[in-house]
């Protein structure tokens, strides 16, 4: 009974952290979609993301210096930063310049679920039950259906390229989650490491990458620093790492299919974008897959 109570105490905060993360990522997609249609470029959004995140994590780094990164090891630190740092949002934002926001909100979580499921079997002792396997399959089917509406014929190649970028970003973040758990990196250390190392090349981006910052208003820039930086760059990274540590990478990845659902709801209100009947059906399939996976009992671990 005591062990079960302790497990509940660990699980409930992790679930709340996962729900908060869903809201942040949904808001991030809608905000990125808005600014990419206006003035800012993919590298602008990535730069603002880590400027904001750097401001949040600076007190942490100031207190500990480089001790946490040195304790983690530079090889591992650079690996985590390459997977979840500056290249990650740049690839997503680059994809959003070619493919619709709904594609990004669907394919990124779908690929995270799929690659987390695969990599956790390859790199850890996690074993999924048959029920959870069926649930994940339903989630991926729903996410695939979500992006199934007919695409415009003139831009099929561009949209496909954007979709491939979203899938690549999902594979990167899934690998990050698996390595965080395998290396037993605490959430603060992982977040501070990724953010700090991602801030290093920002001056080069400012001077040499295409930019629309001069055309954007101060309010737009400030709002993106808050959304992309404070929330998506720092808070969501911490929350996801926390969920991975508490529940495991496979279970943590199951929160991600809720991102397109939340994105649709926010986009309907903010951008006036209403999903098709097919996309509504996909949402029902994803919800069923989530429920089926959530009630599954974990399979025994292998030695």
Coordinates of C-alpha atoms in Angstrom, one line a residue:
X1 CA 0.0 0.0 0.0
X2 CA 2.8 2.4 0.9
X3 CA 4.6 1.7 -2.4
X4 CA 1.4 2.3 -4.3
X5 CA 0.8 5.6 -2.5
X6 CA 4.3 6.7 -3.3
X7 CA 3.8 5.8 -6.9
X8 CA 0.6 7.8 -7.0
X9 CA 2.5 10.8 -5.5
X10 CA 5.0 10.6 -8.3
X11 CA 2.5 9.9 -11.1
X12 CA 0.0 12.7 -10.4
X13 CA 2.6 15.6 -10.6
X14 CA 4.0 14.0 -13.8
X15 CA 0.6 13.9 -15.4
X16 CA 0.0 17.6 -14.5
X17 CA 3.4 18.4 -16.0
X18 CA 2.5 16.6 -19.2
X19 CA -0.8 18.5 -19.5
X20 CA 1.0 21.8 -19.0
X21 CA 3.5 20.8 -21.7
X22 CA 0.7 20.0 -24.1
X23 CA -0.7 23.5 -23.8
X24 CA 2.7 25.1 -24.2
X25 CA 3.6 23.2 -27.4
X26 CA 0.1 23.9 -28.9
X27 CA 0.5 27.6 -28.3
X28 CA 4.0 27.4 -29.7
X29 CA 2.8 26.0 -33.1
X30 CA 0.0 28.6 -33.4
X31 CA 2.4 31.5 -32.5
X32 CA 5.1 30.2 -34.9
X33 CA 2.5 29.8 -37.7
X34 CA 1.3 33.4 -37.1
X35 CA 4.8 35.0 -37.2
X36 CA 6.1 32.9 -40.1
X37 CA 3.2 34.3 -42.1
X38 CA 4.1 37.8 -41.2
X39 CA 7.7 38.9 -40.7
X40 CA 10.0 36.4 -38.9
X41 CA 12.0 33.5 -40.4
X42 CA 12.7 30.0 -39.0
X43 CA 16.1 31.1 -37.7
X44 CA 14.5 34.2 -36.1
X45 CA 12.1 32.1 -34.1
X46 CA 14.9 29.7 -33.0
X47 CA 17.0 32.6 -32.0
X48 CA 14.2 34.2 -29.9
X49 CA 13.5 30.8 -28.4
X50 CA 16.9 30.5 -26.9
X51 CA 17.3 34.1 -26.0
X52 CA 14.2 33.7 -23.8
X53 CA 15.2 30.3 -22.5
X54 CA 18.7 31.6 -21.8
X55 CA 17.3 34.4 -19.7
X56 CA 15.3 31.9 -17.7
X57 CA 18.2 29.5 -17.2
X58 CA 20.9 32.1 -16.6
X59 CA 20.4 32.1 -12.8
X60 CA 20.7 28.3 -12.7
X61 CA 24.0 28.4 -14.7
X62 CA 25.3 31.3 -12.7
X63 CA 24.9 29.4 -9.4
X64 CA 26.4 26.1 -10.6
X65 CA 28.8 27.5 -13.2
X66 CA 29.8 24.8 -15.7
X67 CA 29.9 22.2 -13.0
X68 CA 26.7 20.5 -14.1
X69 CA 27.8 20.2 -17.7
X70 CA 31.3 19.0 -16.6
X71 CA 29.6 16.4 -14.4
X72 CA 27.4 15.3 -17.3
X73 CA 30.4 15.2 -19.6
X74 CA 31.0 17.4 -22.7
X75 CA 30.3 14.5 -25.1
X76 CA 26.9 13.8 -23.6
X77 CA 26.1 17.5 -23.2
X78 CA 26.9 18.2 -26.8
X79 CA 24.8 15.2 -27.9
X80 CA 21.7 16.4 -25.9
X81 CA 22.2 19.9 -27.3
X82 CA 22.4 18.7 -30.9
X83 CA 19.2 16.6 -30.5
X84 CA 17.0 19.0 -28.5
X85 CA 18.8 22.4 -28.8
X86 CA 19.1 24.9 -31.6
X87 CA 18.8 22.5 -34.5
X88 CA 15.5 21.1 -33.2
X89 CA 13.3 24.2 -33.4
X90 CA 15.1 25.4 -36.5
X91 CA 14.1 22.2 -38.3
X92 CA 10.5 22.5 -37.1
X93 CA 10.2 26.2 -38.1
X94 CA 11.9 25.4 -41.4
X95 CA 9.3 22.8 -42.0
X96 CA 6.5 25.3 -41.2
X97 CA 7.6 27.4 -44.1
X98 CA 6.8 24.6 -46.5
X99 CA 3.9 22.6 -44.8
X100 CA 0.8 23.7 -42.9
X101 CA 0.9 24.1 -39.2
X102 CA -1.5 21.2 -38.7
X103 CA 1.0 18.9 -40.4
X104 CA 3.7 20.0 -38.0
X105 CA 1.4 19.7 -34.9
X106 CA 0.5 16.2 -36.1
X107 CA 3.8 14.7 -37.5
X108 CA 6.1 16.0 -34.8
X109 CA 4.2 14.2 -32.0
X110 CA 3.5 11.1 -34.1
X111 CA 7.2 10.7 -34.9
X112 CA 8.2 11.2 -31.3
X113 CA 5.7 8.5 -30.3
X114 CA 6.9 6.1 -32.9
X115 CA 10.7 6.7 -32.4
X116 CA 10.4 6.7 -28.6
X117 CA 8.6 3.3 -28.9
X118 CA 11.3 1.9 -31.1
X119 CA 14.4 3.4 -29.5
X120 CA 13.3 2.5 -26.0
X121 CA 13.3 -1.1 -27.0
X122 CA 16.7 -0.8 -28.6
X123 CA 18.5 1.3 -25.9
X124 CA 16.8 0.5 -22.6
X125 CA 15.1 -2.4 -20.8
X126 CA 11.6 -1.0 -21.3
X127 CA 9.2 -3.5 -22.7
X128 CA 5.7 -2.5 -23.9
X129 CA 2.7 -4.7 -23.3
X130 CA 0.6 -5.8 -26.2
X131 CA -2.2 -3.4 -25.2
X132 CA 0.1 -0.4 -25.2
X133 CA 1.5 -1.5 -28.6
X134 CA -2.0 -1.5 -30.0
X135 CA -2.7 1.9 -28.4
X136 CA 0.5 3.4 -30.0
X137 CA -0.5 1.9 -33.3
X138 CA -3.9 3.6 -33.0
X139 CA -2.3 6.9 -32.1
X140 CA 0.0 6.8 -35.2
X141 CA -3.0 5.8 -37.4
X142 CA -4.9 8.7 -36.1
X143 CA -2.1 11.1 -36.6
X144 CA -1.6 9.8 -40.2
X145 CA -5.3 10.3 -40.9
X146 CA -5.0 13.8 -39.4
X147 CA -2.8 15.0 -42.3
X148 CA -4.6 12.9 -44.9
X149 CA -6.7 15.7 -46.6
X150 CA -5.8 16.3 -50.2
X151 CA -2.9 18.7 -50.6
X152 CA -2.7 21.3 -53.3
X153 CA -1.2 19.8 -56.5
X154 CA 1.2 22.7 -57.2
X155 CA 3.1 22.4 -53.9
X156 CA 3.2 18.7 -53.2
X157 CA 7.0 18.5 -53.3
X158 CA 7.3 21.4 -50.9
X159 CA 4.8 20.0 -48.5
X160 CA 6.5 16.6 -48.5
X161 CA 9.8 18.2 -47.8
X162 CA 8.3 20.1 -44.8
X163 CA 6.7 16.8 -43.6
X164 CA 10.1 15.0 -43.8
X165 CA 11.6 17.8 -41.6
X166 CA 8.8 17.4 -39.0
X167 CA 9.5 13.6 -38.9
X168 CA 13.3 14.2 -38.6
X169 CA 12.7 16.6 -35.6
X170 CA 10.5 14.0 -33.9
X171 CA 13.3 11.4 -34.3
X172 CA 15.7 13.8 -32.7
X173 CA 13.5 14.6 -29.7
X174 CA 12.7 10.9 -29.1
X175 CA 16.5 10.1 -29.1
X176 CA 17.0 13.0 -26.6
X177 CA 14.3 11.5 -24.3
X178 CA 15.7 8.0 -24.4
X179 CA 19.2 9.2 -23.7
X180 CA 18.1 11.4 -20.8
X181 CA 16.6 8.4 -19.1
X182 CA 19.5 6.1 -20.0
X183 CA 22.1 8.5 -18.6
X184 CA 19.8 9.5 -15.6
X185 CA 20.1 13.2 -16.3
X186 CA 18.0 15.3 -13.9
X187 CA 15.6 17.8 -15.6
X188 CA 17.3 21.0 -14.5
X189 CA 20.7 19.8 -15.7
X190 CA 19.4 18.6 -19.0
X191 CA 17.5 21.9 -19.6
X192 CA 20.4 24.1 -18.6
X193 CA 22.8 22.2 -20.7
X194 CA 20.7 22.3 -23.9
X195 CA 19.8 26.0 -23.5
X196 CA 23.4 27.1 -22.6
X197 CA 25.1 25.3 -25.5
X198 CA 22.3 26.5 -27.9
X199 CA 23.0 30.1 -27.0
X200 CA 26.7 29.9 -28.1
X201 CA 26.1 30.1 -31.9
X202 CA 23.3 32.8 -31.7
X203 CA 25.5 35.7 -32.6
X204 CA 26.5 33.9 -35.8
X205 CA 22.8 33.4 -36.7
X206 CA 22.1 37.1 -36.0
X207 CA 24.8 38.4 -38.4
X208 CA 24.7 35.8 -41.2
X209 CA 21.2 34.1 -41.3
X210 CA 18.3 35.6 -43.2
X211 CA 16.2 37.7 -40.8
X212 CA 12.9 39.6 -40.6
X213 CA 13.5 41.0 -37.1
X214 CA 13.8 44.6 -38.3
X215 CA 10.4 44.4 -40.0
X216 CA 8.7 42.9 -36.9
X217 CA 7.1 45.0 -34.2
X218 CA 8.5 45.1 -30.7
X219 CA 5.3 43.4 -29.4
X220 CA 5.7 40.5 -31.8
X221 CA 9.3 40.0 -30.9
X222 CA 8.6 40.2 -27.2
X223 CA 5.6 37.7 -27.4
X224 CA 7.8 35.2 -29.3
X225 CA 10.5 35.5 -26.7
X226 CA 8.0 34.6 -24.0
X227 CA 6.2 31.8 -26.0
X228 CA 9.2 30.3 -27.8
X229 CA 11.8 31.0 -25.1
X230 CA 10.3 31.2 -21.6
X231 CA 7.6 28.6 -22.3
X232 CA 8.6 26.3 -25.1
X233 CA 12.4 26.6 -24.8
X234 CA 12.7 26.4 -21.0
X235 CA 9.5 25.4 -19.2
X236 CA 8.3 22.7 -21.7
X237 CA 11.8 21.2 -21.9
X238 CA 12.0 20.9 -18.1
X239 CA 8.4 19.5 -18.0
X240 CA 9.1 16.9 -20.6
X241 CA 12.4 15.8 -19.0
X242 CA 10.6 15.6 -15.7
X243 CA 7.8 13.4 -17.1
X244 CA 10.5 11.1 -18.8
X245 CA 12.3 10.7 -15.5
X246 CA 9.0 9.9 -13.6
X247 CA 7.1 7.8 -16.2
X248 CA 9.7 6.7 -18.8
X249 CA 10.2 7.8 -22.4
X250 CA 7.4 5.6 -23.8
X251 CA 4.8 6.9 -21.5
X252 CA 6.0 10.5 -21.7
X253 CA 5.7 10.3 -25.5
X254 CA 2.0 9.4 -25.2
X255 CA 1.3 13.0 -24.1
X256 CA 2.5 14.3 -27.5
X257 CA -0.5 13.1 -29.6
X258 CA -2.6 15.6 -27.5
X259 CA -0.6 18.5 -29.1
X260 CA -2.5 18.5 -32.4
X261 CA -5.8 18.3 -30.6
X262 CA -4.9 21.3 -28.5
X263 CA -3.4 23.1 -31.5
X264 CA -6.7 22.6 -33.5
X265 CA -8.7 24.1 -30.6
X266 CA -6.3 27.1 -30.3
X267 CA -6.0 27.6 -34.1
X268 CA -9.8 27.7 -34.4
X269 CA -10.0 30.5 -32.0
X270 CA -6.9 32.5 -32.9
X271 CA -6.4 31.8 -36.6
X272 CA -9.9 30.9 -37.6
X273 CA -8.7 27.5 -39.0
X274 CA -11.3 24.8 -38.7
X275 CA -10.3 21.1 -39.2
X276 CA -12.0 18.9 -41.7
X277 CA -14.3 16.0 -40.9
X278 CA -11.4 13.6 -41.6
X279 CA -9.3 15.5 -39.0
X280 CA -12.1 15.3 -36.4
X281 CA -12.3 11.5 -37.0
X282 CA -8.5 11.4 -36.5
X283 CA -8.9 13.1 -33.2
X284 CA -11.3 10.5 -32.0
X285 CA -8.9 7.7 -33.0
X286 CA -6.0 9.4 -31.2
X287 CA -8.1 9.8 -28.1
X288 CA -9.1 6.1 -28.1
X289 CA -5.4 5.2 -28.6
X290 CA -4.4 7.4 -25.7
X291 CA -7.1 5.8 -23.4
X292 CA -6.1 2.3 -24.5
X293 CA -2.4 2.9 -23.8
X294 CA -3.1 4.7 -20.5
X295 CA -4.9 1.8 -18.9
X296 CA -2.3 -0.8 -20.1
X297 CA -0.3 -2.5 -17.5
X298 CA 3.5 -2.3 -18.1
X299 CA 5.2 -5.4 -19.2
X300 CA 7.9 -6.9 -17.1
X301 CA 11.5 -5.6 -17.6
X302 CA 14.2 -7.8 -19.0
X303 CA 17.4 -8.3 -17.2

